[in-house]
Amino acid sequence: MIKRIGVELKEGCDISGGDLAIKSLQDMIDFDEILSIDPGLIIDEEPLFLHAVSDLNTRLKRVVSQSLKEGHFPLVFGGDHALAIGSISASLTKDTGVIWIDAHGDCNTVESSPSHRIHGMPLAVLQGYGHPKLTHLNDTVLNGVDILQIGIRSLDEEEALLMKKWGVRIISMQDIKSEGWKWAKQELSLFIDHHPRLHVSFDCDSVDPKEAPGVNTPSKNGLSVREVLDIFDTLPFEKVSSMDIVEYNPTKDDEKTKAMILKIDALVHLKRGAL
């Protein structure tokens, strides 16, 4: 059974509208559980809204962990990408590979981040580099070599150096342009073959804003919706233990992004339901 979990979160990115994703999707998606930020924890601090984001991720980890214990497939919708700290820490094992489909690296540390926004830090946190209020959620530490990023085209300078140091595998948009889509899928298949268990985290801004404008931080020259659906169709769902679909901002959408999310949800339902 797929358990759909909605997370109303904008504090990780501090951009209005990111917390409205779940309300926008509720007319088409039946959420089993919805989590929201505790407004009493929103204070001016660095990283931005640390205590509120930490609290929400703690609760999300609990919900995802329980879902996995019950034999369900947790599919988390958001909300900004800071929620991946909770969803991935709940499902992470030593043999898990994380497929991160995104325009951005999200590997900033507290020290390297120009914005101090936590939605740019989840992969660093999951590797143990971050504020203790966030890293304390890690029962298992993610290794950089167990991360594959697809669609990357916007990295901070210091962040890029950290990713190289940690051994994060990147299939950038420049790589796809020069090597071709067939090559990118071969690289994805190699990563999948080396990991018996997978978590997939899909950021809507991985897609070109001409096709998916409803995101918090758009970046031009991205993946096409066709390519994204091809990735999901390729995934061996018997290996995929959990998944996120994040960074949808309905206030910036013209219904294209929502339509894409619904197509992904339907494809996941079809492929996961066949197991």
mmCIF file of C-alpha atoms in Angstrom:
data_model
loop_
_atom_site.group_PDB
_atom_site.id
_atom_site.type_symbol
_atom_site.label_atom_id
_atom_site.label_comp_id
_atom_site.label_asym_id
_atom_site.label_seq_id
_atom_site.Cartn_x
_atom_site.Cartn_y
_atom_site.Cartn_z
ATOM 1 C CA MET A 1 0.000 0.000 0.000
ATOM 2 C CA ILE A 2 1.202 3.499 -0.847
ATOM 3 C CA LYS A 3 0.948 5.911 2.082
ATOM 4 C CA ARG A 4 0.738 9.479 0.829
ATOM 5 C CA ILE A 5 2.091 11.987 3.324
ATOM 6 C CA GLY A 6 1.656 15.719 2.785
ATOM 7 C CA VAL A 7 4.097 18.184 4.335
ATOM 8 C CA GLU A 8 3.104 21.854 4.484
ATOM 9 C CA LEU A 9 6.537 23.453 4.637
ATOM 10 C CA LYS A 10 8.011 26.689 3.290
ATOM 11 C CA GLU A 11 10.328 27.560 6.176
ATOM 12 C CA GLY A 12 13.194 25.565 4.683
ATOM 13 C CA CYS A 13 13.233 27.887 1.674
ATOM 14 C CA ASP A 14 11.517 30.978 3.138
ATOM 15 C CA ILE A 15 9.485 31.510 -0.045
ATOM 16 C CA SER A 16 5.752 32.202 0.115
ATOM 17 C CA GLY A 17 3.481 29.590 -1.432
ATOM 18 C CA GLY A 18 5.639 26.540 -0.832
ATOM 19 C CA ASP A 19 3.422 25.537 2.066
ATOM 20 C CA LEU A 20 0.302 25.601 -0.142
ATOM 21 C CA ALA A 21 1.311 22.606 -2.276
ATOM 22 C CA ILE A 22 -0.728 20.102 -0.290
ATOM 23 C CA LYS A 23 -3.899 22.203 -0.328
ATOM 24 C CA SER A 24 -3.533 22.537 -4.103
ATOM 25 C CA LEU A 25 -3.138 18.783 -4.575
ATOM 26 C CA GLN A 26 -5.897 17.674 -2.192
ATOM 27 C CA ASP A 27 -8.585 17.872 -4.865
ATOM 28 C CA MET A 28 -6.809 15.073 -6.763
ATOM 29 C CA ILE A 29 -4.710 13.224 -4.149
ATOM 30 C CA ASP A 30 -6.093 11.584 -1.018
ATOM 31 C CA PHE A 31 -3.442 12.141 1.649
ATOM 32 C CA ASP A 32 -3.250 9.633 4.477
ATOM 33 C CA GLU A 33 -1.550 12.142 6.758
ATOM 34 C CA ILE A 34 -0.678 15.841 6.617
ATOM 35 C CA LEU A 35 2.037 17.491 8.701
ATOM 36 C CA SER A 36 2.419 21.232 9.250
ATOM 37 C CA ILE A 37 4.982 23.518 10.825
ATOM 38 C CA ASP A 38 4.527 24.488 14.484
ATOM 39 C CA PRO A 39 4.113 28.295 14.312
ATOM 40 C CA GLY A 40 5.229 28.607 17.923
ATOM 41 C CA LEU A 41 8.715 27.481 16.902
ATOM 42 C CA ILE A 42 9.222 30.073 14.159
ATOM 43 C CA ILE A 43 11.917 32.441 15.385
ATOM 44 C CA ASP A 44 14.631 34.547 13.764
ATOM 45 C CA GLU A 45 17.757 32.364 13.767
ATOM 46 C CA GLU A 46 20.436 30.822 11.557
ATOM 47 C CA PRO A 47 20.055 28.497 9.807
ATOM 48 C CA LEU A 48 16.669 30.034 9.039
ATOM 49 C CA PHE A 49 13.834 28.641 11.178
ATOM 50 C CA LEU A 50 16.083 25.876 12.521
ATOM 51 C CA HIS A 51 13.902 24.797 15.440
ATOM 52 C CA ALA A 52 10.676 24.722 13.407
ATOM 53 C CA VAL A 53 12.253 22.736 10.556
ATOM 54 C CA SER A 54 13.944 20.346 12.999
ATOM 55 C CA ASP A 55 10.660 19.701 14.802
ATOM 56 C CA LEU A 56 8.769 19.025 11.577
ATOM 57 C CA ASN A 57 11.450 16.640 10.319
ATOM 58 C CA THR A 58 11.416 14.801 13.637
ATOM 59 C CA ARG A 59 7.671 14.247 13.277
ATOM 60 C CA LEU A 60 8.012 13.302 9.608
ATOM 61 C CA LYS A 61 10.703 10.748 10.413
ATOM 62 C CA ARG A 62 8.364 9.182 12.952
ATOM 63 C CA VAL A 63 5.508 8.956 10.427
ATOM 64 C CA VAL A 64 7.699 7.524 7.639
ATOM 65 C CA SER A 65 9.320 5.024 10.023
ATOM 66 C CA GLN A 66 5.920 3.781 11.161
ATOM 67 C CA SER A 67 4.754 3.512 7.558
ATOM 68 C CA LEU A 68 7.766 1.347 6.685
ATOM 69 C CA LYS A 69 7.243 -0.850 9.760
ATOM 70 C CA GLU A 70 3.675 -1.471 8.612
ATOM 71 C CA GLY A 71 4.930 -2.551 5.191
ATOM 72 C CA HIS A 72 3.703 0.528 3.349
ATOM 73 C CA PHE A 73 5.429 2.632 0.694
ATOM 74 C CA PRO A 74 5.808 6.212 1.990
ATOM 75 C CA LEU A 75 5.324 8.796 -0.758
ATOM 76 C CA VAL A 76 5.989 12.251 0.686
ATOM 77 C CA PHE A 77 4.733 15.439 -0.988
ATOM 78 C CA GLY A 78 5.865 18.962 -0.191
ATOM 79 C CA GLY A 79 6.677 21.527 0.615
ATOM 80 C CA ASP A 80 10.328 22.422 0.349
ATOM 81 C CA HIS A 81 13.269 20.017 0.081
ATOM 82 C CA ALA A 82 14.258 20.396 3.746
ATOM 83 C CA LEU A 83 11.683 17.665 4.418
ATOM 84 C CA ALA A 84 14.043 15.102 2.878
ATOM 85 C CA ILE A 85 16.035 15.140 6.122
ATOM 86 C CA GLY A 86 13.126 13.464 7.879
ATOM 87 C CA SER A 87 11.958 11.184 5.081
ATOM 88 C CA ILE A 88 15.402 9.842 4.161
ATOM 89 C CA SER A 89 16.674 9.469 7.728
ATOM 90 C CA ALA A 90 13.656 7.233 8.375
ATOM 91 C CA SER A 91 14.368 4.885 5.478
ATOM 92 C CA LEU A 92 18.167 5.013 5.217
ATOM 93 C CA THR A 93 20.227 1.837 5.608
ATOM 94 C CA LYS A 94 23.884 1.161 4.843
ATOM 95 C CA ASP A 95 22.972 -0.287 1.429
ATOM 96 C CA THR A 96 20.586 2.519 0.375
ATOM 97 C CA GLY A 97 21.321 4.606 -2.694
ATOM 98 C CA VAL A 98 19.704 8.035 -2.947
ATOM 99 C CA ILE A 99 18.610 9.241 -6.387
ATOM 100 C CA TRP A 100 18.292 13.022 -6.159
ATOM 101 C CA ILE A 101 16.600 14.654 -9.160
ATOM 102 C CA ASP A 102 17.124 18.390 -8.821
ATOM 103 C CA ALA A 103 18.497 21.557 -10.406
ATOM 104 C CA HIS A 104 20.488 22.207 -7.227
ATOM 105 C CA GLY A 105 23.008 20.202 -5.214
ATOM 106 C CA ASP A 106 21.450 20.753 -1.775
ATOM 107 C CA CYS A 107 24.843 19.880 -0.272
ATOM 108 C CA ASN A 108 25.574 23.137 1.514
ATOM 109 C CA THR A 109 26.723 23.127 5.113
ATOM 110 C CA VAL A 110 25.875 25.833 7.627
ATOM 111 C CA GLU A 111 29.272 27.375 6.883
ATOM 112 C CA SER A 112 29.116 27.180 3.072
ATOM 113 C CA SER A 113 25.510 28.267 2.539
ATOM 114 C CA PRO A 114 25.148 31.818 1.166
ATOM 115 C CA SER A 115 21.424 31.902 2.018
ATOM 116 C CA HIS A 116 21.327 29.965 5.335
ATOM 117 C CA ARG A 117 18.192 28.221 4.031
ATOM 118 C CA ILE A 118 17.879 24.619 5.150
ATOM 119 C CA HIS A 119 16.336 23.434 1.865
ATOM 120 C CA GLY A 120 19.832 23.807 0.410
ATOM 121 C CA MET A 121 21.388 21.594 3.095
ATOM 122 C CA PRO A 122 19.594 18.207 3.349
ATOM 123 C CA LEU A 123 22.219 16.054 1.631
ATOM 124 C CA ALA A 124 24.985 17.576 3.760
ATOM 125 C CA VAL A 125 22.920 16.972 6.906
ATOM 126 C CA LEU A 126 22.277 13.346 5.942
ATOM 127 C CA GLN A 127 26.045 12.880 5.560
ATOM 128 C CA GLY A 128 26.539 14.238 9.080
ATOM 129 C CA TYR A 129 27.551 17.798 8.169
ATOM 130 C CA GLY A 130 25.173 20.279 9.727
ATOM 131 C CA HIS A 131 23.636 21.712 12.844
ATOM 132 C CA PRO A 132 23.153 19.128 15.643
ATOM 133 C CA LYS A 133 19.426 19.968 15.722
ATOM 134 C CA LEU A 134 19.288 18.371 12.269
ATOM 135 C CA THR A 135 22.048 15.738 12.227
ATOM 136 C CA HIS A 136 20.701 14.113 15.402
ATOM 137 C CA LEU A 137 18.028 12.491 13.225
ATOM 138 C CA ASN A 138 20.646 10.352 11.453
ATOM 139 C CA ASP A 139 20.565 6.759 12.698
ATOM 140 C CA THR A 140 22.641 5.876 9.637
ATOM 141 C CA VAL A 141 25.017 8.317 7.943
ATOM 142 C CA LEU A 142 24.688 8.607 4.168
ATOM 143 C CA ASN A 143 27.912 8.298 2.177
ATOM 144 C CA GLY A 144 28.508 10.686 -0.714
ATOM 145 C CA VAL A 145 29.274 7.812 -3.083
ATOM 146 C CA ASP A 146 25.735 6.529 -2.468
ATOM 147 C CA ILE A 147 24.179 9.693 -3.911
ATOM 148 C CA LEU A 148 23.339 10.129 -7.597
ATOM 149 C CA GLN A 149 22.172 13.572 -8.666
ATOM 150 C CA ILE A 150 20.347 14.073 -11.960
ATOM 151 C CA GLY A 151 19.536 17.389 -13.652
ATOM 152 C CA ILE A 152 22.070 19.515 -11.769
ATOM 153 C CA ARG A 153 22.784 22.953 -13.248
ATOM 154 C CA SER A 154 23.046 25.382 -10.324
ATOM 155 C CA LEU A 155 25.729 24.874 -7.659
ATOM 156 C CA ASP A 156 27.345 27.259 -5.207
ATOM 157 C CA GLU A 157 31.126 27.351 -5.596
ATOM 158 C CA GLU A 158 32.023 25.935 -2.180
ATOM 159 C CA GLU A 159 29.164 23.447 -2.387
ATOM 160 C CA ALA A 160 30.593 22.054 -5.640
ATOM 161 C CA LEU A 161 33.957 21.521 -3.948
ATOM 162 C CA LEU A 162 32.300 19.684 -1.058
ATOM 163 C CA MET A 163 30.377 17.415 -3.427
ATOM 164 C CA LYS A 164 33.579 16.502 -5.244
ATOM 165 C CA LYS A 165 35.318 15.824 -1.921
ATOM 166 C CA TRP A 166 32.467 13.593 -0.740
ATOM 167 C CA GLY A 167 32.309 11.622 -3.996
ATOM 168 C CA VAL A 168 28.756 12.575 -4.959
ATOM 169 C CA ARG A 169 27.918 11.282 -8.457
ATOM 170 C CA ILE A 170 26.461 13.964 -10.727
ATOM 171 C CA ILE A 171 24.644 13.722 -14.043
ATOM 172 C CA SER A 172 24.422 17.419 -14.849
ATOM 173 C CA MET A 173 22.368 19.015 -17.585
ATOM 174 C CA GLN A 174 25.658 19.808 -19.317
ATOM 175 C CA ASP A 175 26.533 16.092 -19.195
ATOM 176 C CA ILE A 176 23.161 15.188 -20.666
ATOM 177 C CA LYS A 177 23.579 17.778 -23.412
ATOM 178 C CA SER A 178 27.049 16.520 -24.352
ATOM 179 C CA GLU A 179 26.678 12.767 -23.767
ATOM 180 C CA GLY A 180 23.005 12.238 -24.536
ATOM 181 C CA TRP A 181 19.963 10.878 -22.722
ATOM 182 C CA LYS A 182 20.842 7.260 -23.481
ATOM 183 C CA TRP A 183 24.163 7.724 -21.670
ATOM 184 C CA ALA A 184 22.405 9.317 -18.687
ATOM 185 C CA LYS A 185 20.071 6.338 -18.376
ATOM 186 C CA GLN A 186 23.019 3.951 -18.542
ATOM 187 C CA GLU A 187 24.673 5.835 -15.671
ATOM 188 C CA LEU A 188 21.418 5.633 -13.719
ATOM 189 C CA SER A 189 21.211 1.887 -14.352
ATOM 190 C CA LEU A 190 24.783 1.380 -13.106
ATOM 191 C CA PHE A 191 23.952 3.227 -9.891
ATOM 192 C CA ILE A 192 20.786 1.191 -9.414
ATOM 193 C CA ASP A 193 22.683 -2.065 -9.981
ATOM 194 C CA HIS A 194 25.089 -1.215 -7.138
ATOM 195 C CA HIS A 195 22.344 -0.496 -4.593
ATOM 196 C CA PRO A 196 19.842 -3.095 -3.387
ATOM 197 C CA ARG A 197 17.675 -0.380 -1.827
ATOM 198 C CA LEU A 198 16.762 3.088 -3.140
ATOM 199 C CA HIS A 199 15.208 6.345 -2.010
ATOM 200 C CA VAL A 200 14.103 8.708 -4.786
ATOM 201 C CA SER A 201 13.805 12.434 -4.102
ATOM 202 C CA PHE A 202 12.271 14.442 -6.939
ATOM 203 C CA ASP A 203 12.458 18.223 -6.902
ATOM 204 C CA CYS A 204 10.042 19.837 -9.355
ATOM 205 C CA ASP A 205 12.651 22.469 -10.209
ATOM 206 C CA SER A 206 14.713 19.779 -11.940
ATOM 207 C CA VAL A 207 12.331 20.328 -14.847
ATOM 208 C CA ASP A 208 12.718 23.279 -17.192
ATOM 209 C CA PRO A 209 10.449 26.131 -16.004
ATOM 210 C CA LYS A 210 8.851 26.314 -19.450
ATOM 211 C CA GLU A 211 7.285 22.935 -18.653
ATOM 212 C CA ALA A 212 7.012 23.242 -14.857
ATOM 213 C CA PRO A 213 6.915 26.870 -13.678
ATOM 214 C CA GLY A 214 5.303 26.177 -10.293
ATOM 215 C CA VAL A 215 8.461 25.882 -8.193
ATOM 216 C CA ASN A 216 10.214 27.913 -5.502
ATOM 217 C CA THR A 217 13.587 28.358 -7.234
ATOM 218 C CA PRO A 218 13.330 27.893 -11.016
ATOM 219 C CA SER A 219 16.438 27.257 -13.106
ATOM 220 C CA LYS A 220 16.329 27.348 -16.898
ATOM 221 C CA ASN A 221 17.543 24.619 -19.279
ATOM 222 C CA GLY A 222 16.308 21.714 -17.193
ATOM 223 C CA LEU A 223 14.933 18.245 -17.769
ATOM 224 C CA SER A 224 11.791 17.744 -19.816
ATOM 225 C CA VAL A 225 8.670 16.180 -18.329
ATOM 226 C CA ARG A 226 9.147 13.342 -20.809
ATOM 227 C CA GLU A 227 12.637 12.659 -19.447
ATOM 228 C CA VAL A 228 11.385 12.724 -15.860
ATOM 229 C CA LEU A 229 8.610 10.259 -16.626
ATOM 230 C CA ASP A 230 11.174 8.088 -18.412
ATOM 231 C CA ILE A 231 13.268 8.021 -15.221
ATOM 232 C CA PHE A 232 10.296 6.956 -13.105
ATOM 233 C CA ASP A 233 9.280 4.358 -15.667
ATOM 234 C CA THR A 234 12.838 2.952 -15.575
ATOM 235 C CA LEU A 235 13.012 2.627 -11.783
ATOM 236 C CA PRO A 236 12.828 -0.908 -10.364
ATOM 237 C CA PHE A 237 10.166 -0.274 -7.741
ATOM 238 C CA GLU A 238 10.939 -3.515 -5.956
ATOM 239 C CA LYS A 239 14.108 -1.693 -4.814
ATOM 240 C CA VAL A 240 12.544 1.700 -4.078
ATOM 241 C CA SER A 241 11.630 1.893 -0.392
ATOM 242 C CA SER A 242 10.432 5.513 -0.222
ATOM 243 C CA MET A 243 10.061 8.665 -2.287
ATOM 244 C CA ASP A 244 9.644 12.451 -2.124
ATOM 245 C CA ILE A 245 8.044 14.901 -4.551
ATOM 246 C CA VAL A 246 8.967 18.402 -3.405
ATOM 247 C CA GLU A 247 9.290 22.149 -4.057
ATOM 248 C CA TYR A 248 5.891 22.543 -5.741
ATOM 249 C CA ASN A 249 4.640 26.117 -5.405
ATOM 250 C CA PRO A 250 1.083 26.472 -6.744
ATOM 251 C CA THR A 251 1.163 30.277 -6.563
ATOM 252 C CA LYS A 252 3.661 30.258 -9.438
ATOM 253 C CA ASP A 253 1.982 27.538 -11.482
ATOM 254 C CA ASP A 254 -0.156 27.542 -14.613
ATOM 255 C CA GLU A 255 -1.372 23.971 -13.870
ATOM 256 C CA LYS A 256 1.540 22.398 -15.815
ATOM 257 C CA THR A 257 3.520 21.523 -12.686
ATOM 258 C CA LYS A 258 0.484 20.097 -10.942
ATOM 259 C CA ALA A 259 -0.323 17.994 -14.009
ATOM 260 C CA MET A 260 3.251 16.644 -13.981
ATOM 261 C CA ILE A 261 2.994 15.714 -10.300
ATOM 262 C CA LEU A 262 -0.271 13.885 -10.918
ATOM 263 C CA LYS A 263 1.319 11.948 -13.791
ATOM 264 C CA ILE A 264 4.211 10.909 -11.534
ATOM 265 C CA ASP A 265 1.794 9.906 -8.778
ATOM 266 C CA ALA A 266 -0.214 7.800 -11.234
ATOM 267 C CA LEU A 267 2.948 6.144 -12.569
ATOM 268 C CA VAL A 268 4.164 5.341 -9.047
ATOM 269 C CA HIS A 269 0.730 3.916 -8.224
ATOM 270 C CA LEU A 270 0.814 1.760 -11.353
ATOM 271 C CA LYS A 271 4.348 0.448 -10.860
ATOM 272 C CA ARG A 272 4.293 0.067 -7.085
ATOM 273 C CA GLY A 273 0.812 -1.424 -7.136
ATOM 274 C CA ALA A 274 1.972 -4.140 -9.527
ATOM 275 C CA LEU A 275 4.374 -5.578 -6.914
#
